[in-house]
PDB file of C-alpha atoms in Angstrom:
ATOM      1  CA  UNK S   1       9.967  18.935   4.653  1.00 92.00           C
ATOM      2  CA  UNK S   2       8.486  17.518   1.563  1.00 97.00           C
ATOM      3  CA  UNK S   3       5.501  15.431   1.817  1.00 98.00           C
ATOM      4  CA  UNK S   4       4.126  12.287  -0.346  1.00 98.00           C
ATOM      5  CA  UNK S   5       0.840  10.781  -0.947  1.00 98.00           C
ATOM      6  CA  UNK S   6       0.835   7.215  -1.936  1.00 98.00           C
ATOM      7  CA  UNK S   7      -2.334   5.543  -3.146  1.00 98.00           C
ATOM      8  CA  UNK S   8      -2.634   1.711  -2.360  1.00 97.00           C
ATOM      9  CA  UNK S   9      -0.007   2.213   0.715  1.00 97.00           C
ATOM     10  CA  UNK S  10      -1.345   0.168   2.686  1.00 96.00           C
ATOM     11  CA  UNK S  11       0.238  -3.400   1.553  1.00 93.00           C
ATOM     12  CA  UNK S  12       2.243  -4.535  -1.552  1.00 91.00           C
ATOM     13  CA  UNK S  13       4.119  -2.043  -3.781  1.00 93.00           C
ATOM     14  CA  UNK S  14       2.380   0.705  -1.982  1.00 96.00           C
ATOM     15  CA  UNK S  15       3.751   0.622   1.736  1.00 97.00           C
ATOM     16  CA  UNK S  16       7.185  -0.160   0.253  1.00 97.00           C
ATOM     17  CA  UNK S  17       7.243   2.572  -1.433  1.00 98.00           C
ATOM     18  CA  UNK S  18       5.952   4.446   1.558  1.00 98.00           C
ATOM     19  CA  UNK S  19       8.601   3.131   3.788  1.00 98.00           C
ATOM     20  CA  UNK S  20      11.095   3.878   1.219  1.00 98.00           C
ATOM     21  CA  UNK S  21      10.723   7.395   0.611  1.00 98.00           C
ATOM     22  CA  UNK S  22       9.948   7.826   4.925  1.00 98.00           C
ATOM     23  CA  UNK S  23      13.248   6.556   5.100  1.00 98.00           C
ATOM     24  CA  UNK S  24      14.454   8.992   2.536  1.00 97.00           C
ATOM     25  CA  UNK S  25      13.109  11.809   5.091  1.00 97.00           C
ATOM     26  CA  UNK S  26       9.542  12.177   3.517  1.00 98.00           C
ATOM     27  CA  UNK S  27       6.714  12.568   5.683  1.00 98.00           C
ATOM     28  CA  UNK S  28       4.324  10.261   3.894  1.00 98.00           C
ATOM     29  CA  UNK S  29       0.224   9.655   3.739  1.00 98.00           C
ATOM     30  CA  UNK S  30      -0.642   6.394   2.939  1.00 98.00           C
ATOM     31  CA  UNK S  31      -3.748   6.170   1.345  1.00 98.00           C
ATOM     32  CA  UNK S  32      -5.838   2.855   0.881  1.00 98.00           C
ATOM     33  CA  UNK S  33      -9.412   1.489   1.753  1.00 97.00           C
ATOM     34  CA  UNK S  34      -8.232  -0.977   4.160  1.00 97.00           C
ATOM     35  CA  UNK S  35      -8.299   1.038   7.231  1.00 98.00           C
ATOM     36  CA  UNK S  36      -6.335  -1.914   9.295  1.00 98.00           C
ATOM     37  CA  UNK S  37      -3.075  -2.438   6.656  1.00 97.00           C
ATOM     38  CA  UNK S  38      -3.091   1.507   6.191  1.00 98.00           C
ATOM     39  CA  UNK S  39      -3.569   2.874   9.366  1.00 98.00           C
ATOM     40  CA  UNK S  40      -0.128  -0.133  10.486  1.00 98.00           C
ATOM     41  CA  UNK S  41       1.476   1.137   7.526  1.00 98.00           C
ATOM     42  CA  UNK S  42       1.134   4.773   8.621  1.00 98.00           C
ATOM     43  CA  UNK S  43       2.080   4.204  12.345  1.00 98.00           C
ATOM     44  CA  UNK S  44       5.159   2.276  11.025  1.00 98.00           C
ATOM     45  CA  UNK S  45       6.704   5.275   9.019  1.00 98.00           C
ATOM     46  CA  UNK S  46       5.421   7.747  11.283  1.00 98.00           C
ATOM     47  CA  UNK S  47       2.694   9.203   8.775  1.00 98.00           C
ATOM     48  CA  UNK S  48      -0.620   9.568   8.489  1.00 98.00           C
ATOM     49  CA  UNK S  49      -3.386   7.476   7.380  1.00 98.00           C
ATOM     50  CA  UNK S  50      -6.318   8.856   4.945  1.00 98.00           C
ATOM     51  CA  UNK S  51      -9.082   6.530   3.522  1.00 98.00           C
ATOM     52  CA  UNK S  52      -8.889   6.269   0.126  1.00 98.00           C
ATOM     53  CA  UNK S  53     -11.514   4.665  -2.553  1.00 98.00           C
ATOM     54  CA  UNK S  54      -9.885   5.189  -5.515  1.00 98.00           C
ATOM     55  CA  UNK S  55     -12.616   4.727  -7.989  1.00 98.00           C
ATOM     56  CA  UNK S  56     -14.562   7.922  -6.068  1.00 98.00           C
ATOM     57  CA  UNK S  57     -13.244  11.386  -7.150  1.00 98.00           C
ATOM     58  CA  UNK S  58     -14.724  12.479  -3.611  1.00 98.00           C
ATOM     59  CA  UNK S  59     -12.230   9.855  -1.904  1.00 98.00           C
ATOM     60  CA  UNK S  60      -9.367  11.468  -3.848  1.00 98.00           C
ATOM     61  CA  UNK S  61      -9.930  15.304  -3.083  1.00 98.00           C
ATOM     62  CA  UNK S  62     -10.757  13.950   0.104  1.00 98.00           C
ATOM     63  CA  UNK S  63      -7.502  12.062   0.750  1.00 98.00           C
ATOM     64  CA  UNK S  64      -5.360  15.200  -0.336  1.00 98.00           C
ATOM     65  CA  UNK S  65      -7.224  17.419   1.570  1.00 98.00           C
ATOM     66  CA  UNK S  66      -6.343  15.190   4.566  1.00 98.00           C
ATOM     67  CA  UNK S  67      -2.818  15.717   3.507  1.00 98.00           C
ATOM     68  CA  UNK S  68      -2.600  19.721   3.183  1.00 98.00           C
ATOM     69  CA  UNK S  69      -4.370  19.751   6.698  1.00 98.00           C
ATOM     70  CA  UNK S  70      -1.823  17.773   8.170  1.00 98.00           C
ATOM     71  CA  UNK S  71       1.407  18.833   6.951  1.00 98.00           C
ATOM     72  CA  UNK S  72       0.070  21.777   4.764  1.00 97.00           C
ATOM     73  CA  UNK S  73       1.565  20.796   1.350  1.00 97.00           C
ATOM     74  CA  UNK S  74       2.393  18.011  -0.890  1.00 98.00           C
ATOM     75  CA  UNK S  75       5.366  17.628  -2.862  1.00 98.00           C
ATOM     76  CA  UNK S  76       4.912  14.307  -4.418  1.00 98.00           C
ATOM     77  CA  UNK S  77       2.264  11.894  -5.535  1.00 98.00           C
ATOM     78  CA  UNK S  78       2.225   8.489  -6.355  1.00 98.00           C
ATOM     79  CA  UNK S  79      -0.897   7.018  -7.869  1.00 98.00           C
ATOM     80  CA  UNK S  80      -0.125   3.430  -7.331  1.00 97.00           C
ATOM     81  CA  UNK S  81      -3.057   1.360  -6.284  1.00 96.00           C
ATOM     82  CA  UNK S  82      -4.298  -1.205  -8.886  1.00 95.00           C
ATOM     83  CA  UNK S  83      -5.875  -4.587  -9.241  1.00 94.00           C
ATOM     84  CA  UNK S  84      -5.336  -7.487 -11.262  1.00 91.00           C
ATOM     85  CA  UNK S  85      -8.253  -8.038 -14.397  1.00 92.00           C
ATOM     86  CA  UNK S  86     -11.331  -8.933 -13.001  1.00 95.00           C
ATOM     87  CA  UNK S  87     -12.380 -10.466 -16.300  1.00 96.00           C
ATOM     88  CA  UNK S  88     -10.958 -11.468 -19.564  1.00 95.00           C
ATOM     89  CA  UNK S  89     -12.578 -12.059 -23.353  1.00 96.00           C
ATOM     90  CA  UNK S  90     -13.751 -15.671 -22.716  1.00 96.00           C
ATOM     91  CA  UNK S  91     -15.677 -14.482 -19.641  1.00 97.00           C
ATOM     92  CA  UNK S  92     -16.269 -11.008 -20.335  1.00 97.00           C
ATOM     93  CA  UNK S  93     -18.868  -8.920 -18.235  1.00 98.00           C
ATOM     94  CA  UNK S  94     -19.188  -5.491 -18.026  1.00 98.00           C
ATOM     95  CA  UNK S  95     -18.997  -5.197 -14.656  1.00 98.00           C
ATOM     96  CA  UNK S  96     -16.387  -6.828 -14.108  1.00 97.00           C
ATOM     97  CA  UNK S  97     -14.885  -4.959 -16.790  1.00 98.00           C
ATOM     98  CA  UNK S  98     -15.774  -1.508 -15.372  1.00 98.00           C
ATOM     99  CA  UNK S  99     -14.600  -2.945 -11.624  1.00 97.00           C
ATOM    100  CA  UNK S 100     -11.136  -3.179 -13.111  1.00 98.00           C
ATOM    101  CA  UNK S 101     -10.893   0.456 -15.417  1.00 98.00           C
ATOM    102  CA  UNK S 102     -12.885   2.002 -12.484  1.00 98.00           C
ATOM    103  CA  UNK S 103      -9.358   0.701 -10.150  1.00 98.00           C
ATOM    104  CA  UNK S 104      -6.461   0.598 -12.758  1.00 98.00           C
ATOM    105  CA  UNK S 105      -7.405   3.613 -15.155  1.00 98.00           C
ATOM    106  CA  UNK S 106     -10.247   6.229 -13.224  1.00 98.00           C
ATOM    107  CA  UNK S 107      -8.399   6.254 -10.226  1.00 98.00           C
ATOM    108  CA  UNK S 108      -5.460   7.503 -11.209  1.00 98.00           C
ATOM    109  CA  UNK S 109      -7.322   9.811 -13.200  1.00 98.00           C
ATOM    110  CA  UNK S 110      -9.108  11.166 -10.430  1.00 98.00           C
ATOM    111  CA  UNK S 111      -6.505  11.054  -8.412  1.00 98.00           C
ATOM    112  CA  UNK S 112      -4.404  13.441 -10.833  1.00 98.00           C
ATOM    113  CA  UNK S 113      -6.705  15.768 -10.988  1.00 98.00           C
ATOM    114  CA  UNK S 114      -7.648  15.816  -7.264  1.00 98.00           C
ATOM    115  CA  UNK S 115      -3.429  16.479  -6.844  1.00 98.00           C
ATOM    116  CA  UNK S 116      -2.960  19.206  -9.416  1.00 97.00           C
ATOM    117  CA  UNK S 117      -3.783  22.036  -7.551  1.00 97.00           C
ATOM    118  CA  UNK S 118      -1.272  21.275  -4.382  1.00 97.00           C
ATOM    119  CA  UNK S 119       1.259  20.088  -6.672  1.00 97.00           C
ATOM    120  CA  UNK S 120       1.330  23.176  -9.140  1.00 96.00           C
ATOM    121  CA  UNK S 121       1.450  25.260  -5.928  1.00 93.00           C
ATOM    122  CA  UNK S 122       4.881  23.966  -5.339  1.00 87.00           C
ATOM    123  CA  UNK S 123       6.289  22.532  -8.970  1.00 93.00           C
ATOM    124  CA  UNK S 124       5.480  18.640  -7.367  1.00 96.00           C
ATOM    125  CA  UNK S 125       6.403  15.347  -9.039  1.00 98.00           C
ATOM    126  CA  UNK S 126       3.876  12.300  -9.836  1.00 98.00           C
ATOM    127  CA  UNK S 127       4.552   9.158 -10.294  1.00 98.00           C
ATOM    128  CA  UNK S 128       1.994   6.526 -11.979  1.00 98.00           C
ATOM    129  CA  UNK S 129       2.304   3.022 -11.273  1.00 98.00           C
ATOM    130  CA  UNK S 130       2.115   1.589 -14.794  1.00 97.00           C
ATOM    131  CA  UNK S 131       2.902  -1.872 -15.568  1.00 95.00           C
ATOM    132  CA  UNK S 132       5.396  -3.785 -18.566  1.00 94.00           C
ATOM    133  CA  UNK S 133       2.235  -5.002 -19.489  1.00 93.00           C
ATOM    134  CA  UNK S 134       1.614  -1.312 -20.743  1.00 96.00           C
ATOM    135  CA  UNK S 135       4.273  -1.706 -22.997  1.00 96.00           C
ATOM    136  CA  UNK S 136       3.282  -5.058 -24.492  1.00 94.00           C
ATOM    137  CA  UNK S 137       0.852  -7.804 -24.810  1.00 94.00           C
ATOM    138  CA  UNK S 138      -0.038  -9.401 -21.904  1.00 91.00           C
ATOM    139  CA  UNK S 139      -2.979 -12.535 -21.517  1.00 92.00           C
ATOM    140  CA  UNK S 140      -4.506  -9.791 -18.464  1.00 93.00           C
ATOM    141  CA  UNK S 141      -6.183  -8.198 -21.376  1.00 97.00           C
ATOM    142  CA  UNK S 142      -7.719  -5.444 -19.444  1.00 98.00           C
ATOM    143  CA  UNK S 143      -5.578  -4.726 -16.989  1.00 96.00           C
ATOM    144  CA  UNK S 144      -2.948  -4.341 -19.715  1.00 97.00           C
ATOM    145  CA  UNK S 145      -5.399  -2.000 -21.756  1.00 98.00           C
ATOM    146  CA  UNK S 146      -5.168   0.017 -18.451  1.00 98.00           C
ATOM    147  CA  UNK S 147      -1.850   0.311 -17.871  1.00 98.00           C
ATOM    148  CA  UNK S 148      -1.380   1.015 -21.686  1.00 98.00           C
ATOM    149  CA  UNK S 149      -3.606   4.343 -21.250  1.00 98.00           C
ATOM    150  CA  UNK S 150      -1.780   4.878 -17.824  1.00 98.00           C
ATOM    151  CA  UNK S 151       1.383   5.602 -20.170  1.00 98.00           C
ATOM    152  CA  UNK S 152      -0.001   7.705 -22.681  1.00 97.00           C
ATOM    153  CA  UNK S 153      -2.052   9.637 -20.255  1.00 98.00           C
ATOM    154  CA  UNK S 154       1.535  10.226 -18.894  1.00 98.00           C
ATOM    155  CA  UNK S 155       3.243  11.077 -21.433  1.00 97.00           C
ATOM    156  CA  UNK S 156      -0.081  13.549 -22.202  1.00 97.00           C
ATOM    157  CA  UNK S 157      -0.233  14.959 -18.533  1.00 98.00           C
ATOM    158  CA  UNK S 158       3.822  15.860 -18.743  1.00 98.00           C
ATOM    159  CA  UNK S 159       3.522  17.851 -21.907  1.00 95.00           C
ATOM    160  CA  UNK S 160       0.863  19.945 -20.815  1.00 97.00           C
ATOM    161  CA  UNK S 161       1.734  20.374 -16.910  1.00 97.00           C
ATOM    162  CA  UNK S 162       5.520  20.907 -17.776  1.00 96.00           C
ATOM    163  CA  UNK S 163       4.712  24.968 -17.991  1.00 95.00           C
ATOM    164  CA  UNK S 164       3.116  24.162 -14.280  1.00 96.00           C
ATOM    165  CA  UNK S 165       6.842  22.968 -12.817  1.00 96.00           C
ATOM    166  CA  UNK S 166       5.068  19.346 -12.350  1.00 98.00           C
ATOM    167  CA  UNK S 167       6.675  16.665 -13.434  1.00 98.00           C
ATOM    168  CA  UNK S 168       4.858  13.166 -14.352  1.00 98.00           C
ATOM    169  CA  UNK S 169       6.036   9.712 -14.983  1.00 98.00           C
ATOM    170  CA  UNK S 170       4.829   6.111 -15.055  1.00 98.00           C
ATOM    171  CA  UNK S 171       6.924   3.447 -13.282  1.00 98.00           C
ATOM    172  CA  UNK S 172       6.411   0.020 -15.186  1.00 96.00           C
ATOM    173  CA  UNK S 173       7.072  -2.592 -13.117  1.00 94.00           C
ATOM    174  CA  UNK S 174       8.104  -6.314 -14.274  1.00 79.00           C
ATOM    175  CA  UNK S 175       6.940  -8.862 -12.325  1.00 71.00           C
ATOM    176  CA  UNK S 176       7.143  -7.697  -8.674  1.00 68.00           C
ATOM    177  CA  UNK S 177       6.227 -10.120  -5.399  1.00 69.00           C
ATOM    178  CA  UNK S 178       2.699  -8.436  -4.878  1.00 71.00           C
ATOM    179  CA  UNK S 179      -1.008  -9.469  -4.023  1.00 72.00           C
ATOM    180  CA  UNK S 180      -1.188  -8.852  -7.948  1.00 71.00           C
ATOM    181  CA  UNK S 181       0.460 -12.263  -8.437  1.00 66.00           C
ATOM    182  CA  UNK S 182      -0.032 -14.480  -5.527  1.00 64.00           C
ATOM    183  CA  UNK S 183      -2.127 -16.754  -7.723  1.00 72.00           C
ATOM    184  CA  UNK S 184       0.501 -18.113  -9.901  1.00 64.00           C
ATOM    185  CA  UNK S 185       3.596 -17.255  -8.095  1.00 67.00           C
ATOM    186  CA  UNK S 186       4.685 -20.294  -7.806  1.00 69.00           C
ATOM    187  CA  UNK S 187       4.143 -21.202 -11.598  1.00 69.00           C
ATOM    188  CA  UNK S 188       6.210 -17.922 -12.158  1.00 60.00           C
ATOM    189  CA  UNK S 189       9.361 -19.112 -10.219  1.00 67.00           C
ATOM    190  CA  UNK S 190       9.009 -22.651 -11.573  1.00 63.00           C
ATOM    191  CA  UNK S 191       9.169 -21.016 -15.064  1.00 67.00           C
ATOM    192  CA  UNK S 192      12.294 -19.332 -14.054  1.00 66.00           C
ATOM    193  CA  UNK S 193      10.437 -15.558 -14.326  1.00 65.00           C
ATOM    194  CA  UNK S 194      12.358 -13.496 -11.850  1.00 70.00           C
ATOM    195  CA  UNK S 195      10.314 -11.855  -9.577  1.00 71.00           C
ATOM    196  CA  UNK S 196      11.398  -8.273  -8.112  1.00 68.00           C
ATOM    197  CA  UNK S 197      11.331  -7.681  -4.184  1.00 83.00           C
ATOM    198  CA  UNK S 198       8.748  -4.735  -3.750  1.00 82.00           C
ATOM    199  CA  UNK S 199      11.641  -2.683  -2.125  1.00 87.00           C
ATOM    200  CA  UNK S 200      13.438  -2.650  -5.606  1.00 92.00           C
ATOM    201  CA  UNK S 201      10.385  -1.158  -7.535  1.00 93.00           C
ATOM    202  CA  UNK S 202      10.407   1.432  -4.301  1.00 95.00           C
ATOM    203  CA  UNK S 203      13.897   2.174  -4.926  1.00 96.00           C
ATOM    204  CA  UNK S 204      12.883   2.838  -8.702  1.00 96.00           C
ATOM    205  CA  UNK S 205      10.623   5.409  -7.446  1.00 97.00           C
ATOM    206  CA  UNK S 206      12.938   6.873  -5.441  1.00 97.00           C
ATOM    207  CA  UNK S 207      15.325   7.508  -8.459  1.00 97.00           C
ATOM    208  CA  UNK S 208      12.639   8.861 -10.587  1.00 98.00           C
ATOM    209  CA  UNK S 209      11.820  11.626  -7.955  1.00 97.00           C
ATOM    210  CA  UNK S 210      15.698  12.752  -8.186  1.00 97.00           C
ATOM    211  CA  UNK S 211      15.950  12.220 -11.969  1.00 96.00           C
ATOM    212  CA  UNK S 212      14.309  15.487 -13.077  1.00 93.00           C
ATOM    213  CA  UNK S 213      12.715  14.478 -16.115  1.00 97.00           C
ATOM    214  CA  UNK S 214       9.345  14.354 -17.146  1.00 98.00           C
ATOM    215  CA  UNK S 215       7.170  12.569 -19.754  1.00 97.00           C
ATOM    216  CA  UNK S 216       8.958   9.054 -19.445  1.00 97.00           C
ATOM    217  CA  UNK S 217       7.800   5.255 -19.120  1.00 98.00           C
ATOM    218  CA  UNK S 218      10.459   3.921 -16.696  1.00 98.00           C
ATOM    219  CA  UNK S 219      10.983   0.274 -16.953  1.00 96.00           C
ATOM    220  CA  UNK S 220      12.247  -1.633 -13.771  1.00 92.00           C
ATOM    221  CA  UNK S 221      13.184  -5.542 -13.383  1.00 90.00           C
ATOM    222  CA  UNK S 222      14.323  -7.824 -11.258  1.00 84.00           C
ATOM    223  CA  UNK S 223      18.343  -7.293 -10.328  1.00 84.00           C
ATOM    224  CA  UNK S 224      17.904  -4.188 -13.440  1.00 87.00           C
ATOM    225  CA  UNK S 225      17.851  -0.825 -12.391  1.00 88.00           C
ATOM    226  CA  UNK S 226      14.964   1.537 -13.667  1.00 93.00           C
ATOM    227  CA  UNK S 227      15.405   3.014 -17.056  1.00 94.00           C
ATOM    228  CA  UNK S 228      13.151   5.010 -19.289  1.00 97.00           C
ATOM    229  CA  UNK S 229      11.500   3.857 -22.726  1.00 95.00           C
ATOM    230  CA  UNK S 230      13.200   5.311 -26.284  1.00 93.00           C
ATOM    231  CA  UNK S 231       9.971   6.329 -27.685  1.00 90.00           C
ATOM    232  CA  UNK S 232      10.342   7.012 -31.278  1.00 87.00           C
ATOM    233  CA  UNK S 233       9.325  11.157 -31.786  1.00 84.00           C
ATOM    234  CA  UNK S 234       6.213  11.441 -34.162  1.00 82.00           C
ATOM    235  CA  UNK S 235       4.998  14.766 -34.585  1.00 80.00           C
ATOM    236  CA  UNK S 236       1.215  15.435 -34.989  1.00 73.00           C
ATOM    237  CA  UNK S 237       0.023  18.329 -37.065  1.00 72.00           C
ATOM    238  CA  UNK S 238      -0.144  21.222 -34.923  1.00 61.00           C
ATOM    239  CA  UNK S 239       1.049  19.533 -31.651  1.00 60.00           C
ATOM    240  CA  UNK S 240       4.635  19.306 -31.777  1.00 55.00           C
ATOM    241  CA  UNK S 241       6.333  16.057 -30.939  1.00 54.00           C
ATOM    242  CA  UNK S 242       6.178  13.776 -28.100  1.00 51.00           C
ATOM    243  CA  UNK S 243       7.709  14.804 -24.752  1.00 50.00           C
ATOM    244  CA  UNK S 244       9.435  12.012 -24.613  1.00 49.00           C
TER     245      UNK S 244
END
């Protein structure tokens, strides 16, 4: 039996990720902080349901505890909920700045560390829901700042949790038919963007779990399968080079 955790399960990118890998024979918690979409999600694949805040580290340890009581292990984690910028430089505040670092940046970092121990237990694989706007500009300024860190803290976390048998990588998502964009879909597909189907960013996932590498931004697209990022190898004086 292996067993995920996926933050944000309960609607969007989440739950298709957690039907995807129930269907792949998972048994799956779906974590999120709306108790109704989580708890359907949950009943649909068969899993479990554990309230999640993301932007509390309590929530977090909370959420995999949940999980090793249930099933007793957990094999995989997928950090995936997020929210779109709550703010950007024209009407800047800083609480609206913290609301969207506290969501897109602190909780996957809490939820990381909340992980480690069950995953190092058994040699587990993350995955962090990054974004292509982590790999260039993007007019979301903050949410792109986040998803920018999400990578490097990736490609950080790999490096130093490799000697642990616990693989991490980011999934970076192109545009994807989310919550996230509901406010200008439509001037998205009059543009001509293609827009992904949440079940291909799942399938994504699904490949990076069987891949067996570690330290890598994998970029996914509409109608493109997922492949990783050729980061140039820059060595830093008494660090060795990049992982990836």
């Amino acid at each position: 039996m292996t067993v995920a955790l996926v933050t944000g399960g309960g609607g969007g990118l989440g739950s298709a990720i957690a039907r995807r890998l129930a269907r792949a024979g998972m048994r799956v918690a779906v974590a999120d902080r709306d108790t109704a979409s989580g708890t359907a999600v949950a009943d649909e694949v068969g899993g479990l349901f554990v309230p999640l805040d993301v932007t509390r580290p309590e929530d977090n340890r909370a959420a995999v505890d949940a999980t090793l009581a249930a099933y007793g292990r957990v094999d995989v984690a997928v950090l995936n909920a997020a929210v779109a910028g709550r703010c950007g430089l024209h009407d800047f505040t800083a609480e609206r700045y913290r609301e969207t670092m506290a969501v897109d940046l602190d909780g996957v970092v809490y939820g990381l560390d909340a992980c480690l121990p069950a995953l190092r237990a058994r040699g587990g694989s993350i995955v962090v829901v990054s974004s292509v706007a982590g790999l260039t500009a993007s007019p979301d300024i903050f949410y792109a700042a986040a998803k920018h860190a999400l990578i490097g803290l990736v490609r950080s976390a790999a490096m130093l949790l490799a000697a642990d048998g616990v693989r991490v990588n980011a999934l970076c998502p192109g545009l994807t038919d989310t919550p996230i964009i509901a406010p200008f879909r439509h001037a998205l597909a009059d543009a001509g963007l293609p827009i992904a189907a949440p079940d291909e960013m799942a399938e994504a996932v699904e490949h990076i779990l069987a891949d067996g590498r570690t330290g890598q931004a994998w970029v996914a697209q509409a109608g493109q399968a997922a492949a990783p990022v050729a980061y140039p190898v820059v060595t830093l004086a008494g660090l060795g080079g990049s992982p990836a």
